[in-house]
């Protein structure tokens, strides 16, 4: 680390002026030279003593490798994630957190000056409107980006390790009760019958929102009472609507009862009615739930938004669209359906996933099993004493 003294001459009041500079090397990100400057008035020896003091202070405090901000770090980290093949949906979710939650609060803070206090304050503010799990998603985004900054040599430690995001519950899934589901369906019918049909089909099949958006007419065998889930729709700010495989990259066929068949039948009739009224043309194999043009599939985010508004309207904001999938699984297990069948309908790659996620629904079946076994056994008991 070097220092320099520049003679600026004598000021009007007769004192001598000096420009003191400590050269800090180049910014590891921008490559631009960095320096610490200070003006000094007095004699040459005084200027030299002040420069030595500056050099000592800089050496003690360890100068940061870059002045890059949190916002810049996050943008570079997202670019790296995209280049490494991370799904566009995941990248889009992280970008949403960055744009709407992180950057407005700490985006302008230099990475080298970011502290756990900055993060704890952010988490406290976010907790007023987000769930603990969502705040932890924000924390995870920041933590991963800072971990990359450590690898790049921008900072020496990850301050997110010292932060205190809110605790998340034990992870027990929230399933909608049948009475609450009826409330959702009534409100959805009042607002948009199409959303009512989507909610009903989600509860009946346990399908994910993207899988429902990915259904085509050819996937529905109404005579056989079957629907085959072959694909899923994703949406991201970078690529828009994308058609891809299911989460497990596997197809599955799910049986429908009379209500399920009726739901799909009504949706098909609705599509034909809309096409007739608007003059739009349906393809030979249309999407079951298309977008407004009847050509492209419906954006899954529209389902999430509509469900959220309904949940708030009926006073049940704790539920989200994925709760319908939990409803399907929990009700099947409670009714005695074997776990392998439940896993197959949900599209879990392994029944162990179903057991882990829905373990809370098994004790009730265990009690029923005890009663079934007890009914099969008759003991020869001695008469009770009077």
mmCIF file of C-alpha atoms in Angstrom:
data_model
loop_
_atom_site.group_PDB
_atom_site.id
_atom_site.type_symbol
_atom_site.label_atom_id
_atom_site.label_comp_id
_atom_site.label_asym_id
_atom_site.label_seq_id
_atom_site.Cartn_x
_atom_site.Cartn_y
_atom_site.Cartn_z
ATOM 1 C CA UNK A 1 0.000 0.000 0.000
ATOM 2 C CA UNK A 2 1.485 3.316 -1.104
ATOM 3 C CA UNK A 3 0.881 6.930 -0.165
ATOM 4 C CA UNK A 4 1.656 10.225 -1.886
ATOM 5 C CA UNK A 5 1.700 13.934 -1.067
ATOM 6 C CA UNK A 6 0.767 16.589 -3.614
ATOM 7 C CA UNK A 7 1.837 20.197 -2.966
ATOM 8 C CA UNK A 8 -1.141 22.506 -3.645
ATOM 9 C CA UNK A 9 0.715 25.725 -2.785
ATOM 10 C CA UNK A 10 -0.006 28.478 -0.290
ATOM 11 C CA UNK A 11 -3.572 29.505 0.480
ATOM 12 C CA UNK A 12 -4.784 33.111 0.764
ATOM 13 C CA UNK A 13 -4.442 32.966 4.542
ATOM 14 C CA UNK A 14 -0.761 32.043 4.240
ATOM 15 C CA UNK A 15 -1.069 28.355 5.224
ATOM 16 C CA UNK A 16 0.359 25.686 2.981
ATOM 17 C CA UNK A 17 -2.011 23.150 1.416
ATOM 18 C CA UNK A 18 -1.373 19.496 0.632
ATOM 19 C CA UNK A 19 -3.357 16.692 -1.006
ATOM 20 C CA UNK A 20 -2.700 13.377 0.761
ATOM 21 C CA UNK A 21 -3.495 10.130 -1.049
ATOM 22 C CA UNK A 22 -3.376 6.470 0.003
ATOM 23 C CA UNK A 23 -3.423 4.130 -2.983
ATOM 24 C CA UNK A 24 -5.677 1.131 -2.255
ATOM 25 C CA UNK A 25 -5.064 -0.941 -5.355
ATOM 26 C CA UNK A 26 -7.684 -1.822 -7.932
ATOM 27 C CA UNK A 27 -11.319 -2.672 -7.363
ATOM 28 C CA UNK A 28 -11.627 -6.454 -7.751
ATOM 29 C CA UNK A 29 -14.911 -6.042 -9.651
ATOM 30 C CA UNK A 30 -14.434 -2.957 -11.847
ATOM 31 C CA UNK A 31 -10.652 -3.016 -12.102
ATOM 32 C CA UNK A 32 -10.539 0.735 -11.477
ATOM 33 C CA UNK A 33 -7.816 2.158 -9.206
ATOM 34 C CA UNK A 34 -8.998 3.197 -5.747
ATOM 35 C CA UNK A 35 -7.599 5.727 -3.351
ATOM 36 C CA UNK A 36 -8.334 7.513 -0.109
ATOM 37 C CA UNK A 37 -7.812 11.297 -0.297
ATOM 38 C CA UNK A 38 -7.578 14.017 2.348
ATOM 39 C CA UNK A 39 -6.678 17.722 2.309
ATOM 40 C CA UNK A 40 -4.139 19.006 4.852
ATOM 41 C CA UNK A 41 -2.979 22.475 5.862
ATOM 42 C CA UNK A 42 0.382 23.004 7.553
ATOM 43 C CA UNK A 43 4.040 22.213 7.092
ATOM 44 C CA UNK A 44 5.612 19.359 5.157
ATOM 45 C CA UNK A 45 6.436 17.341 8.251
ATOM 46 C CA UNK A 46 2.891 17.672 9.510
ATOM 47 C CA UNK A 47 1.610 16.437 6.153
ATOM 48 C CA UNK A 48 3.949 13.417 6.309
ATOM 49 C CA UNK A 49 2.758 12.539 9.832
ATOM 50 C CA UNK A 50 -0.880 12.764 8.682
ATOM 51 C CA UNK A 51 -0.177 10.523 5.688
ATOM 52 C CA UNK A 52 1.492 7.909 7.925
ATOM 53 C CA UNK A 53 -1.556 8.032 10.193
ATOM 54 C CA UNK A 54 -3.828 7.417 7.196
ATOM 55 C CA UNK A 55 -1.694 4.457 6.109
ATOM 56 C CA UNK A 56 -1.862 2.972 9.609
ATOM 57 C CA UNK A 57 -5.647 3.378 9.799
ATOM 58 C CA UNK A 58 -6.167 1.720 6.415
ATOM 59 C CA UNK A 59 -3.879 -1.186 7.309
ATOM 60 C CA UNK A 60 -5.729 -1.769 10.584
ATOM 61 C CA UNK A 61 -9.218 -1.654 9.090
ATOM 62 C CA UNK A 62 -8.389 -3.890 6.102
ATOM 63 C CA UNK A 63 -9.708 -2.190 2.984
ATOM 64 C CA UNK A 64 -12.570 -3.901 1.171
ATOM 65 C CA UNK A 65 -11.758 -5.506 -2.155
ATOM 66 C CA UNK A 66 -14.609 -3.700 -3.924
ATOM 67 C CA UNK A 67 -17.192 -0.977 -3.587
ATOM 68 C CA UNK A 68 -19.767 -3.072 -5.428
ATOM 69 C CA UNK A 69 -23.287 -2.786 -4.006
ATOM 70 C CA UNK A 70 -25.658 -5.509 -2.893
ATOM 71 C CA UNK A 71 -27.784 -4.785 -5.956
ATOM 72 C CA UNK A 72 -24.823 -5.350 -8.274
ATOM 73 C CA UNK A 73 -23.848 -8.549 -6.482
ATOM 74 C CA UNK A 74 -27.371 -9.932 -6.794
ATOM 75 C CA UNK A 75 -27.538 -9.149 -10.509
ATOM 76 C CA UNK A 76 -24.200 -10.899 -11.117
ATOM 77 C CA UNK A 77 -25.252 -13.855 -8.985
ATOM 78 C CA UNK A 78 -28.560 -14.263 -10.858
ATOM 79 C CA UNK A 79 -26.664 -14.164 -14.149
ATOM 80 C CA UNK A 80 -24.402 -16.948 -12.874
ATOM 81 C CA UNK A 81 -27.407 -19.008 -11.765
ATOM 82 C CA UNK A 82 -29.021 -18.639 -15.184
ATOM 83 C CA UNK A 83 -25.834 -19.672 -16.981
ATOM 84 C CA UNK A 84 -25.566 -22.734 -14.749
ATOM 85 C CA UNK A 85 -28.941 -23.975 -15.972
ATOM 86 C CA UNK A 86 -31.143 -23.186 -12.984
ATOM 87 C CA UNK A 87 -34.820 -23.415 -13.975
ATOM 88 C CA UNK A 88 -36.356 -20.204 -15.259
ATOM 89 C CA UNK A 89 -39.128 -20.504 -12.666
ATOM 90 C CA UNK A 90 -36.659 -20.547 -9.786
ATOM 91 C CA UNK A 91 -34.656 -17.697 -11.284
ATOM 92 C CA UNK A 92 -37.853 -15.715 -11.800
ATOM 93 C CA UNK A 93 -38.877 -16.233 -8.164
ATOM 94 C CA UNK A 94 -35.495 -15.059 -6.912
ATOM 95 C CA UNK A 95 -35.548 -12.038 -9.207
ATOM 96 C CA UNK A 96 -38.961 -11.117 -7.822
ATOM 97 C CA UNK A 97 -37.586 -11.206 -4.269
ATOM 98 C CA UNK A 98 -34.598 -9.138 -5.348
ATOM 99 C CA UNK A 99 -36.589 -6.510 -7.244
ATOM 100 C CA UNK A 100 -39.504 -6.116 -4.830
ATOM 101 C CA UNK A 101 -38.027 -6.923 -1.423
ATOM 102 C CA UNK A 102 -34.241 -6.755 -1.246
ATOM 103 C CA UNK A 103 -33.053 -3.966 -3.532
ATOM 104 C CA UNK A 104 -35.487 -1.312 -2.249
ATOM 105 C CA UNK A 105 -34.150 -1.865 1.283
ATOM 106 C CA UNK A 106 -30.422 -2.662 0.976
ATOM 107 C CA UNK A 107 -29.610 -2.602 -2.739
ATOM 108 C CA UNK A 108 -27.483 0.550 -2.454
ATOM 109 C CA UNK A 109 -25.423 -0.736 0.479
ATOM 110 C CA UNK A 110 -21.876 -1.768 -0.424
ATOM 111 C CA UNK A 111 -21.363 -5.501 -0.002
ATOM 112 C CA UNK A 112 -18.305 -4.819 2.153
ATOM 113 C CA UNK A 113 -20.376 -2.632 4.499
ATOM 114 C CA UNK A 114 -23.387 -4.922 4.792
ATOM 115 C CA UNK A 115 -23.997 -6.120 8.348
ATOM 116 C CA UNK A 116 -26.252 -8.612 10.100
ATOM 117 C CA UNK A 117 -28.085 -5.591 11.491
ATOM 118 C CA UNK A 118 -29.041 -4.535 7.953
ATOM 119 C CA UNK A 119 -30.474 -7.998 7.333
ATOM 120 C CA UNK A 120 -32.305 -8.328 10.654
ATOM 121 C CA UNK A 121 -33.963 -4.962 10.072
ATOM 122 C CA UNK A 122 -35.036 -6.094 6.593
ATOM 123 C CA UNK A 123 -36.450 -9.370 7.919
ATOM 124 C CA UNK A 124 -38.336 -7.552 10.664
ATOM 125 C CA UNK A 125 -39.970 -5.225 8.145
ATOM 126 C CA UNK A 126 -40.839 -8.064 5.758
ATOM 127 C CA UNK A 127 -42.384 -10.098 8.581
ATOM 128 C CA UNK A 128 -45.182 -7.522 8.797
ATOM 129 C CA UNK A 129 -46.561 -8.655 5.444
ATOM 130 C CA UNK A 130 -44.919 -11.988 4.592
ATOM 131 C CA UNK A 131 -45.039 -15.399 6.231
ATOM 132 C CA UNK A 132 -41.944 -16.666 8.098
ATOM 133 C CA UNK A 133 -41.339 -19.143 5.275
ATOM 134 C CA UNK A 134 -41.368 -16.389 2.643
ATOM 135 C CA UNK A 135 -38.988 -14.240 4.701
ATOM 136 C CA UNK A 136 -36.678 -17.246 4.937
ATOM 137 C CA UNK A 137 -36.768 -17.524 1.135
ATOM 138 C CA UNK A 138 -35.535 -13.916 0.992
ATOM 139 C CA UNK A 139 -32.828 -14.786 3.525
ATOM 140 C CA UNK A 140 -31.776 -17.812 1.470
ATOM 141 C CA UNK A 141 -31.437 -15.647 -1.641
ATOM 142 C CA UNK A 142 -29.217 -13.159 0.176
ATOM 143 C CA UNK A 143 -27.178 -15.893 1.869
ATOM 144 C CA UNK A 144 -26.444 -17.710 -1.397
ATOM 145 C CA UNK A 145 -25.445 -14.499 -3.164
ATOM 146 C CA UNK A 146 -23.091 -13.541 -0.317
ATOM 147 C CA UNK A 147 -21.612 -17.042 -0.314
ATOM 148 C CA UNK A 148 -20.740 -16.478 -3.968
ATOM 149 C CA UNK A 149 -19.237 -13.081 -3.079
ATOM 150 C CA UNK A 150 -16.930 -14.871 -0.624
ATOM 151 C CA UNK A 151 -15.871 -17.297 -3.377
ATOM 152 C CA UNK A 152 -15.194 -14.381 -5.704
ATOM 153 C CA UNK A 153 -13.077 -12.652 -3.078
ATOM 154 C CA UNK A 154 -15.357 -9.631 -2.773
ATOM 155 C CA UNK A 155 -15.735 -10.111 0.996
ATOM 156 C CA UNK A 156 -14.040 -12.309 3.568
ATOM 157 C CA UNK A 157 -17.124 -13.616 5.364
ATOM 158 C CA UNK A 158 -20.827 -14.156 4.812
ATOM 159 C CA UNK A 159 -22.618 -11.795 7.207
ATOM 160 C CA UNK A 160 -25.902 -13.621 6.531
ATOM 161 C CA UNK A 161 -24.537 -16.361 8.806
ATOM 162 C CA UNK A 162 -24.921 -13.899 11.679
ATOM 163 C CA UNK A 163 -28.440 -12.758 10.787
ATOM 164 C CA UNK A 164 -31.610 -14.005 12.496
ATOM 165 C CA UNK A 165 -34.436 -14.765 10.045
ATOM 166 C CA UNK A 166 -37.768 -15.745 11.639
ATOM 167 C CA UNK A 167 -38.265 -19.337 12.688
ATOM 168 C CA UNK A 168 -40.376 -21.495 10.412
ATOM 169 C CA UNK A 169 -42.962 -23.897 11.796
ATOM 170 C CA UNK A 170 -42.377 -27.645 11.872
ATOM 171 C CA UNK A 171 -43.372 -27.891 8.227
ATOM 172 C CA UNK A 172 -46.754 -29.548 8.765
ATOM 173 C CA UNK A 173 -48.771 -28.930 5.631
ATOM 174 C CA UNK A 174 -51.951 -26.877 5.802
ATOM 175 C CA UNK A 175 -54.859 -28.770 4.293
ATOM 176 C CA UNK A 176 -58.208 -27.184 3.526
ATOM 177 C CA UNK A 177 -61.141 -28.614 5.426
ATOM 178 C CA UNK A 178 -64.080 -29.812 3.256
ATOM 179 C CA UNK A 179 -66.319 -27.013 4.603
ATOM 180 C CA UNK A 180 -63.684 -24.414 3.719
ATOM 181 C CA UNK A 181 -63.300 -25.920 0.245
ATOM 182 C CA UNK A 182 -67.033 -25.433 -0.271
ATOM 183 C CA UNK A 183 -66.583 -21.746 0.624
ATOM 184 C CA UNK A 184 -63.771 -21.430 -1.916
ATOM 185 C CA UNK A 185 -65.864 -23.049 -4.653
ATOM 186 C CA UNK A 186 -68.885 -20.824 -3.986
ATOM 187 C CA UNK A 187 -66.833 -17.628 -4.056
ATOM 188 C CA UNK A 188 -64.917 -18.782 -7.140
ATOM 189 C CA UNK A 189 -68.188 -19.533 -8.956
ATOM 190 C CA UNK A 190 -69.431 -16.041 -8.139
ATOM 191 C CA UNK A 191 -66.250 -14.441 -9.473
ATOM 192 C CA UNK A 192 -65.199 -16.715 -12.337
ATOM 193 C CA UNK A 193 -66.650 -20.213 -13.008
ATOM 194 C CA UNK A 194 -63.432 -21.170 -14.773
ATOM 195 C CA UNK A 195 -61.483 -20.668 -11.532
ATOM 196 C CA UNK A 196 -64.152 -22.730 -9.748
ATOM 197 C CA UNK A 197 -63.495 -25.594 -12.155
ATOM 198 C CA UNK A 198 -59.733 -25.282 -11.730
ATOM 199 C CA UNK A 199 -60.060 -25.385 -7.933
ATOM 200 C CA UNK A 200 -62.371 -28.392 -8.094
ATOM 201 C CA UNK A 201 -60.060 -30.294 -10.447
ATOM 202 C CA UNK A 202 -57.036 -29.490 -8.292
ATOM 203 C CA UNK A 203 -58.799 -30.866 -5.208
ATOM 204 C CA UNK A 204 -59.999 -33.977 -7.066
ATOM 205 C CA UNK A 205 -56.698 -34.874 -8.723
ATOM 206 C CA UNK A 206 -54.038 -33.324 -6.484
ATOM 207 C CA UNK A 207 -52.450 -31.843 -9.629
ATOM 208 C CA UNK A 208 -50.108 -28.889 -9.372
ATOM 209 C CA UNK A 209 -51.175 -25.571 -10.891
ATOM 210 C CA UNK A 210 -48.693 -25.854 -13.780
ATOM 211 C CA UNK A 211 -49.923 -29.370 -14.532
ATOM 212 C CA UNK A 212 -53.524 -28.166 -14.711
ATOM 213 C CA UNK A 213 -52.500 -25.399 -17.118
ATOM 214 C CA UNK A 214 -50.687 -28.039 -19.168
ATOM 215 C CA UNK A 215 -53.755 -30.213 -19.775
ATOM 216 C CA UNK A 216 -55.015 -30.555 -23.333
ATOM 217 C CA UNK A 217 -58.312 -31.925 -24.576
ATOM 218 C CA UNK A 218 -56.561 -35.095 -25.774
ATOM 219 C CA UNK A 219 -55.388 -35.749 -22.209
ATOM 220 C CA UNK A 220 -58.989 -36.168 -21.044
ATOM 221 C CA UNK A 221 -60.695 -39.539 -21.549
ATOM 222 C CA UNK A 222 -64.179 -38.727 -20.355
ATOM 223 C CA UNK A 223 -65.640 -42.055 -21.433
ATOM 224 C CA UNK A 224 -63.028 -43.941 -19.447
ATOM 225 C CA UNK A 225 -63.025 -41.431 -16.594
ATOM 226 C CA UNK A 226 -59.298 -40.722 -16.854
ATOM 227 C CA UNK A 227 -57.031 -37.703 -17.233
ATOM 228 C CA UNK A 228 -53.359 -38.024 -18.154
ATOM 229 C CA UNK A 229 -50.923 -35.424 -16.815
ATOM 230 C CA UNK A 230 -48.137 -35.180 -19.370
ATOM 231 C CA UNK A 231 -46.674 -31.687 -19.055
ATOM 232 C CA UNK A 232 -46.493 -28.555 -16.943
ATOM 233 C CA UNK A 233 -46.627 -24.861 -17.788
ATOM 234 C CA UNK A 234 -44.108 -22.435 -16.310
ATOM 235 C CA UNK A 235 -43.845 -18.675 -16.522
ATOM 236 C CA UNK A 236 -40.869 -16.402 -15.932
ATOM 237 C CA UNK A 237 -40.070 -12.773 -16.602
ATOM 238 C CA UNK A 238 -37.173 -13.848 -18.814
ATOM 239 C CA UNK A 239 -38.906 -16.394 -21.073
ATOM 240 C CA UNK A 240 -42.613 -15.888 -20.529
ATOM 241 C CA UNK A 241 -44.784 -18.996 -20.960
ATOM 242 C CA UNK A 242 -42.870 -22.276 -21.255
ATOM 243 C CA UNK A 243 -44.187 -25.789 -21.845
ATOM 244 C CA UNK A 244 -42.124 -28.431 -20.094
ATOM 245 C CA UNK A 245 -42.263 -31.788 -18.341
ATOM 246 C CA UNK A 246 -43.866 -32.411 -14.978
ATOM 247 C CA UNK A 247 -41.799 -31.877 -11.833
ATOM 248 C CA UNK A 248 -40.697 -35.539 -11.811
ATOM 249 C CA UNK A 249 -40.371 -35.687 -15.622
ATOM 250 C CA UNK A 250 -42.901 -38.511 -15.654
ATOM 251 C CA UNK A 251 -46.452 -38.843 -16.971
ATOM 252 C CA UNK A 252 -49.260 -40.167 -14.805
ATOM 253 C CA UNK A 253 -52.893 -41.079 -15.357
ATOM 254 C CA UNK A 254 -55.445 -40.181 -12.706
ATOM 255 C CA UNK A 255 -58.947 -41.624 -12.419
ATOM 256 C CA UNK A 256 -61.935 -39.288 -12.308
ATOM 257 C CA UNK A 257 -65.267 -39.751 -10.609
ATOM 258 C CA UNK A 258 -68.559 -38.384 -11.917
ATOM 259 C CA UNK A 259 -67.864 -34.946 -10.460
ATOM 260 C CA UNK A 260 -64.442 -34.789 -12.098
ATOM 261 C CA UNK A 261 -65.924 -35.787 -15.445
ATOM 262 C CA UNK A 262 -68.630 -33.149 -15.021
ATOM 263 C CA UNK A 263 -66.045 -30.443 -14.239
ATOM 264 C CA UNK A 264 -64.063 -31.178 -17.404
ATOM 265 C CA UNK A 265 -67.225 -31.480 -19.498
ATOM 266 C CA UNK A 266 -68.386 -28.051 -18.366
ATOM 267 C CA UNK A 267 -64.964 -26.553 -19.118
ATOM 268 C CA UNK A 268 -65.000 -27.978 -22.651
ATOM 269 C CA UNK A 269 -68.511 -26.591 -23.199
ATOM 270 C CA UNK A 270 -67.339 -23.214 -21.902
ATOM 271 C CA UNK A 271 -64.421 -23.161 -24.341
ATOM 272 C CA UNK A 272 -66.694 -23.871 -27.299
ATOM 273 C CA UNK A 273 -69.138 -21.216 -26.140
ATOM 274 C CA UNK A 274 -66.409 -18.587 -25.797
ATOM 275 C CA UNK A 275 -65.016 -19.470 -29.236
ATOM 276 C CA UNK A 276 -68.464 -19.128 -30.765
ATOM 277 C CA UNK A 277 -69.153 -15.784 -29.088
ATOM 278 C CA UNK A 278 -65.757 -14.198 -29.818
ATOM 279 C CA UNK A 279 -65.053 -15.690 -33.221
ATOM 280 C CA UNK A 280 -61.796 -17.153 -31.959
ATOM 281 C CA UNK A 281 -60.867 -20.539 -33.347
ATOM 282 C CA UNK A 282 -60.055 -23.505 -31.147
ATOM 283 C CA UNK A 283 -57.289 -25.800 -32.358
ATOM 284 C CA UNK A 284 -57.949 -29.470 -32.992
ATOM 285 C CA UNK A 285 -56.411 -30.205 -29.587
ATOM 286 C CA UNK A 286 -56.898 -27.081 -27.448
ATOM 287 C CA UNK A 287 -55.586 -26.406 -23.984
ATOM 288 C CA UNK A 288 -58.206 -27.280 -21.394
ATOM 289 C CA UNK A 289 -57.490 -23.998 -19.588
ATOM 290 C CA UNK A 290 -56.150 -21.600 -22.243
ATOM 291 C CA UNK A 291 -55.229 -17.958 -22.029
ATOM 292 C CA UNK A 292 -57.516 -15.192 -23.347
ATOM 293 C CA UNK A 293 -56.551 -15.936 -26.971
ATOM 294 C CA UNK A 294 -57.657 -19.595 -26.625
ATOM 295 C CA UNK A 295 -54.365 -20.553 -28.279
ATOM 296 C CA UNK A 296 -51.688 -20.272 -25.566
ATOM 297 C CA UNK A 297 -51.926 -22.017 -22.181
ATOM 298 C CA UNK A 298 -53.041 -20.122 -19.097
ATOM 299 C CA UNK A 299 -50.302 -18.443 -17.034
ATOM 300 C CA UNK A 300 -50.102 -20.386 -13.713
ATOM 301 C CA UNK A 301 -49.532 -17.125 -11.843
ATOM 302 C CA UNK A 302 -53.056 -16.047 -12.768
ATOM 303 C CA UNK A 303 -54.419 -19.048 -10.894
ATOM 304 C CA UNK A 304 -52.333 -18.213 -7.844
ATOM 305 C CA UNK A 305 -53.462 -14.594 -7.886
ATOM 306 C CA UNK A 306 -57.140 -15.472 -8.308
ATOM 307 C CA UNK A 307 -57.009 -18.035 -5.501
ATOM 308 C CA UNK A 308 -55.259 -15.573 -3.218
ATOM 309 C CA UNK A 309 -57.953 -12.957 -3.761
ATOM 310 C CA UNK A 310 -60.669 -15.508 -3.034
ATOM 311 C CA UNK A 311 -58.886 -16.648 0.148
ATOM 312 C CA UNK A 312 -58.770 -13.078 1.421
ATOM 313 C CA UNK A 313 -62.386 -12.410 0.443
ATOM 314 C CA UNK A 314 -63.730 -15.374 2.444
ATOM 315 C CA UNK A 315 -61.479 -14.708 5.440
ATOM 316 C CA UNK A 316 -59.105 -17.630 4.942
ATOM 317 C CA UNK A 317 -55.783 -15.982 3.929
ATOM 318 C CA UNK A 318 -53.742 -18.811 5.475
ATOM 319 C CA UNK A 319 -54.560 -21.073 2.527
ATOM 320 C CA UNK A 320 -52.819 -21.011 -0.844
ATOM 321 C CA UNK A 321 -53.478 -22.903 -4.065
ATOM 322 C CA UNK A 322 -51.080 -25.690 -3.106
ATOM 323 C CA UNK A 323 -53.330 -26.347 -0.091
ATOM 324 C CA UNK A 324 -55.724 -28.043 -2.540
ATOM 325 C CA UNK A 325 -53.061 -30.631 -3.268
ATOM 326 C CA UNK A 326 -52.684 -31.161 0.484
ATOM 327 C CA UNK A 327 -56.464 -31.534 0.737
ATOM 328 C CA UNK A 328 -56.434 -34.274 -1.886
ATOM 329 C CA UNK A 329 -53.638 -36.217 -0.187
ATOM 330 C CA UNK A 330 -54.890 -35.806 3.370
ATOM 331 C CA UNK A 331 -58.450 -36.835 2.531
ATOM 332 C CA UNK A 332 -57.297 -39.903 0.603
ATOM 333 C CA UNK A 333 -55.073 -41.076 3.453
ATOM 334 C CA UNK A 334 -57.804 -40.397 6.018
ATOM 335 C CA UNK A 335 -60.200 -42.485 3.897
ATOM 336 C CA UNK A 336 -57.817 -45.430 3.972
ATOM 337 C CA UNK A 337 -56.318 -45.183 0.478
ATOM 338 C CA UNK A 338 -52.884 -46.840 0.516
ATOM 339 C CA UNK A 339 -49.886 -44.549 0.361
ATOM 340 C CA UNK A 340 -48.600 -45.934 -2.941
ATOM 341 C CA UNK A 341 -51.870 -45.022 -4.651
ATOM 342 C CA UNK A 342 -51.794 -41.553 -3.080
ATOM 343 C CA UNK A 343 -48.190 -41.088 -4.257
ATOM 344 C CA UNK A 344 -49.100 -42.193 -7.782
ATOM 345 C CA UNK A 345 -52.000 -39.724 -8.010
ATOM 346 C CA UNK A 346 -49.875 -36.877 -6.697
ATOM 347 C CA UNK A 347 -46.970 -37.673 -8.987
ATOM 348 C CA UNK A 348 -44.444 -38.251 -6.212
ATOM 349 C CA UNK A 349 -41.366 -40.037 -7.484
ATOM 350 C CA UNK A 350 -41.309 -42.235 -4.391
ATOM 351 C CA UNK A 351 -43.945 -43.155 -1.801
ATOM 352 C CA UNK A 352 -41.440 -42.204 0.903
ATOM 353 C CA UNK A 353 -41.969 -38.559 -0.112
ATOM 354 C CA UNK A 354 -45.686 -38.950 0.523
ATOM 355 C CA UNK A 355 -45.044 -40.580 3.891
ATOM 356 C CA UNK A 356 -42.721 -37.770 4.938
ATOM 357 C CA UNK A 357 -44.948 -34.898 3.827
ATOM 358 C CA UNK A 358 -48.239 -36.339 5.041
ATOM 359 C CA UNK A 359 -47.136 -38.207 8.130
ATOM 360 C CA UNK A 360 -49.573 -36.108 10.198
ATOM 361 C CA UNK A 361 -52.512 -37.818 8.466
ATOM 362 C CA UNK A 362 -51.405 -41.360 9.398
ATOM 363 C CA UNK A 363 -52.230 -41.552 13.154
ATOM 364 C CA UNK A 364 -55.952 -41.461 12.381
ATOM 365 C CA UNK A 365 -55.537 -44.433 10.062
ATOM 366 C CA UNK A 366 -53.473 -46.186 12.741
ATOM 367 C CA UNK A 367 -56.406 -45.884 15.178
ATOM 368 C CA UNK A 368 -58.787 -47.269 12.550
ATOM 369 C CA UNK A 369 -56.389 -50.145 11.920
ATOM 370 C CA UNK A 370 -56.344 -51.001 15.633
ATOM 371 C CA UNK A 371 -60.137 -51.142 15.688
ATOM 372 C CA UNK A 372 -60.234 -53.338 12.579
ATOM 373 C CA UNK A 373 -57.756 -55.795 14.079
ATOM 374 C CA UNK A 374 -59.524 -55.802 17.436
ATOM 375 C CA UNK A 375 -62.827 -56.684 15.772
ATOM 376 C CA UNK A 376 -61.232 -59.851 14.365
ATOM 377 C CA UNK A 377 -60.169 -61.212 17.754
ATOM 378 C CA UNK A 378 -62.387 -62.800 20.365
ATOM 379 C CA UNK A 379 -60.820 -63.565 23.744
ATOM 380 C CA UNK A 380 -62.052 -66.124 26.199
ATOM 381 C CA UNK A 381 -62.279 -63.907 29.228
ATOM 382 C CA UNK A 382 -63.131 -65.206 32.695
ATOM 383 C CA UNK A 383 -66.389 -63.936 34.148
ATOM 384 C CA UNK A 384 -65.929 -60.780 36.158
ATOM 385 C CA UNK A 385 -66.152 -61.113 39.904
ATOM 386 C CA UNK A 386 -69.169 -59.580 41.599
#
